[in-house]
């Protein structure tokens, strides 16, 4: 009986050992399966970086090689925008300007910082009184034709050699070298056109080429004057859309006028 009991206990132990070994094997299999899964997952993303390359090469072929890699692609999605070409500034014409433009652009300061455009107020009278005087103003941005040249293109494009023209300008700045030369040429060709220019400021009057240009303009028959306080009042009343606003010349208006008169006299002597 003792032998039987001992044998059965031994068999039970052996079964337990076998079961345990079997369980351990099963666990190892499960571990191997789970360990293999990440390998498959890791391999998947390896294909994704290759896709943009194919797209980029296709775009290169379609565009004739104009796009170079991902850096050449600029879209609104990544916050980058392709530059847009803006049209050049155009000449603005009208009968009256804003009070702000007048007070800023026409102020006869010595240093015209930030004043990067020319405002030109005009009046055209013809002899005989058959035609009403032309009044208006023009402005430019120094990007296309300057206001002085544009006047003869848009306001007075046609010239009747049998008709006399008296043209008066009030300009925020005296003509540049190119405009002075063009105006002198026009006056030499159109003998019955008389031009008088009242300037708020002198443009780069210290430059030798400017001095020569203004001298040539005056020699061609142009009357060149500086604007005095009463001229600023006249421009305000005639060419400014002032509504009920009033204008008092600046405190240094007379002083600056005297300064520019002296400089102009030195240029034209």
PDB file of C-alpha atoms in Angstrom, residues 135-225:
ATOM      1  CA  UNK A 135      -9.211 123.646 -63.249  1.00  0.00           C
ATOM      2  CA  UNK A 136      -8.130 120.551 -61.368  1.00  0.00           C
ATOM      3  CA  UNK A 137      -5.312 118.731 -59.647  1.00  0.00           C
ATOM      4  CA  UNK A 138      -3.080 115.726 -60.278  1.00  0.00           C
ATOM      5  CA  UNK A 139      -0.882 113.582 -58.080  1.00  0.00           C
ATOM      6  CA  UNK A 140       1.695 110.897 -58.715  1.00  0.00           C
ATOM      7  CA  UNK A 141       3.666 108.324 -56.734  1.00  0.00           C
ATOM      8  CA  UNK A 142       6.964 108.784 -58.622  1.00  0.00           C
ATOM      9  CA  UNK A 143       6.415 105.334 -60.140  1.00  0.00           C
ATOM     10  CA  UNK A 144       4.936 106.059 -63.564  1.00  0.00           C
ATOM     11  CA  UNK A 145       4.991 109.366 -65.471  1.00  0.00           C
ATOM     12  CA  UNK A 146       5.417 112.318 -63.138  1.00  0.00           C
ATOM     13  CA  UNK A 147       2.537 114.721 -62.746  1.00  0.00           C
ATOM     14  CA  UNK A 148       4.263 117.419 -64.837  1.00  0.00           C
ATOM     15  CA  UNK A 149       4.568 115.115 -67.845  1.00  0.00           C
ATOM     16  CA  UNK A 150       1.154 113.509 -67.282  1.00  0.00           C
ATOM     17  CA  UNK A 151      -0.487 116.951 -67.451  1.00  0.00           C
ATOM     18  CA  UNK A 152       0.371 117.237 -71.152  1.00  0.00           C
ATOM     19  CA  UNK A 153      -0.717 113.639 -71.757  1.00  0.00           C
ATOM     20  CA  UNK A 154      -4.098 113.797 -70.012  1.00  0.00           C
ATOM     21  CA  UNK A 155      -5.184 117.416 -69.509  1.00  0.00           C
ATOM     22  CA  UNK A 156      -3.704 119.161 -72.516  1.00  0.00           C
ATOM     23  CA  UNK A 157      -2.866 116.420 -75.052  1.00  0.00           C
ATOM     24  CA  UNK A 158      -3.828 118.498 -78.099  1.00  0.00           C
ATOM     25  CA  UNK A 159      -2.213 121.784 -79.041  1.00  0.00           C
ATOM     26  CA  UNK A 160      -3.715 124.284 -81.455  1.00  0.00           C
ATOM     27  CA  UNK A 161      -0.896 126.422 -82.859  1.00  0.00           C
ATOM     28  CA  UNK A 162      -3.326 129.267 -83.586  1.00  0.00           C
ATOM     29  CA  UNK A 163      -4.530 129.354 -79.964  1.00  0.00           C
ATOM     30  CA  UNK A 164      -2.732 130.908 -77.010  1.00  0.00           C
ATOM     31  CA  UNK A 165      -2.630 129.002 -73.730  1.00  0.00           C
ATOM     32  CA  UNK A 166      -1.874 130.467 -70.310  1.00  0.00           C
ATOM     33  CA  UNK A 167      -1.131 127.606 -67.936  1.00  0.00           C
ATOM     34  CA  UNK A 168      -0.672 128.156 -64.199  1.00  0.00           C
ATOM     35  CA  UNK A 169       0.576 125.440 -61.874  1.00  0.00           C
ATOM     36  CA  UNK A 170       0.787 125.244 -58.085  1.00  0.00           C
ATOM     37  CA  UNK A 171       3.053 122.312 -57.264  1.00  0.00           C
ATOM     38  CA  UNK A 172       4.165 120.781 -53.990  1.00  0.00           C
ATOM     39  CA  UNK A 173       7.745 120.535 -55.301  1.00  0.00           C
ATOM     40  CA  UNK A 174       9.748 121.938 -58.195  1.00  0.00           C
ATOM     41  CA  UNK A 175      10.383 119.659 -61.220  1.00  0.00           C
ATOM     42  CA  UNK A 176      13.092 117.001 -61.234  1.00  0.00           C
ATOM     43  CA  UNK A 177      15.854 116.964 -63.876  1.00  0.00           C
ATOM     44  CA  UNK A 178      13.911 114.798 -66.358  1.00  0.00           C
ATOM     45  CA  UNK A 179      10.683 116.781 -66.022  1.00  0.00           C
ATOM     46  CA  UNK A 180      12.473 120.127 -66.322  1.00  0.00           C
ATOM     47  CA  UNK A 181      14.064 118.961 -69.586  1.00  0.00           C
ATOM     48  CA  UNK A 182      10.722 117.702 -70.973  1.00  0.00           C
ATOM     49  CA  UNK A 183       8.932 120.913 -70.023  1.00  0.00           C
ATOM     50  CA  UNK A 184      11.654 123.026 -71.639  1.00  0.00           C
ATOM     51  CA  UNK A 185      11.310 120.979 -74.829  1.00  0.00           C
ATOM     52  CA  UNK A 186       7.505 121.399 -74.871  1.00  0.00           C
ATOM     53  CA  UNK A 187       7.763 125.174 -74.401  1.00  0.00           C
ATOM     54  CA  UNK A 188      10.279 125.426 -77.247  1.00  0.00           C
ATOM     55  CA  UNK A 189       7.942 123.534 -79.571  1.00  0.00           C
ATOM     56  CA  UNK A 190       4.690 125.232 -78.514  1.00  0.00           C
ATOM     57  CA  UNK A 191       5.457 128.890 -78.863  1.00  0.00           C
ATOM     58  CA  UNK A 192       1.975 130.054 -77.833  1.00  0.00           C
ATOM     59  CA  UNK A 193       1.909 128.094 -74.609  1.00  0.00           C
ATOM     60  CA  UNK A 194       2.883 130.154 -71.563  1.00  0.00           C
ATOM     61  CA  UNK A 195       3.660 128.326 -68.331  1.00  0.00           C
ATOM     62  CA  UNK A 196       3.946 129.786 -64.836  1.00  0.00           C
ATOM     63  CA  UNK A 197       4.894 127.442 -61.980  1.00  0.00           C
ATOM     64  CA  UNK A 198       4.437 128.314 -58.309  1.00  0.00           C
ATOM     65  CA  UNK A 199       6.435 125.891 -56.126  1.00  0.00           C
ATOM     66  CA  UNK A 200       5.944 125.143 -52.460  1.00  0.00           C
ATOM     67  CA  UNK A 201       9.455 123.654 -52.129  1.00  0.00           C
ATOM     68  CA  UNK A 202      12.596 123.274 -54.235  1.00  0.00           C
ATOM     69  CA  UNK A 203      13.469 119.681 -55.082  1.00  0.00           C
ATOM     70  CA  UNK A 204      17.132 118.784 -54.393  1.00  0.00           C
ATOM     71  CA  UNK A 205      18.152 122.335 -55.219  1.00  0.00           C
ATOM     72  CA  UNK A 206      21.776 121.727 -54.159  1.00  0.00           C
ATOM     73  CA  UNK A 207      22.369 119.193 -56.956  1.00  0.00           C
ATOM     74  CA  UNK A 208      24.221 120.728 -59.978  1.00  0.00           C
ATOM     75  CA  UNK A 209      22.013 118.896 -62.512  1.00  0.00           C
ATOM     76  CA  UNK A 210      18.879 120.298 -60.830  1.00  0.00           C
ATOM     77  CA  UNK A 211      20.337 123.819 -61.017  1.00  0.00           C
ATOM     78  CA  UNK A 212      21.072 123.416 -64.730  1.00  0.00           C
ATOM     79  CA  UNK A 213      17.640 121.928 -65.389  1.00  0.00           C
ATOM     80  CA  UNK A 214      15.785 124.808 -63.719  1.00  0.00           C
ATOM     81  CA  UNK A 215      17.936 127.337 -65.550  1.00  0.00           C
ATOM     82  CA  UNK A 216      17.142 125.685 -68.892  1.00  0.00           C
ATOM     83  CA  UNK A 217      13.430 125.635 -68.029  1.00  0.00           C
ATOM     84  CA  UNK A 218      13.395 129.362 -67.290  1.00  0.00           C
ATOM     85  CA  UNK A 219      15.426 130.060 -70.452  1.00  0.00           C
ATOM     86  CA  UNK A 220      12.706 128.224 -72.446  1.00  0.00           C
ATOM     87  CA  UNK A 221      10.148 130.795 -71.226  1.00  0.00           C
ATOM     88  CA  UNK A 222       8.770 129.300 -67.987  1.00  0.00           C
ATOM     89  CA  UNK A 223       8.074 131.644 -65.084  1.00  0.00           C
ATOM     90  CA  UNK A 224       9.291 129.964 -61.897  1.00  0.00           C
ATOM     91  CA  UNK A 225       8.058 131.336 -58.564  1.00  0.00           C
TER      92      UNK A 225
END
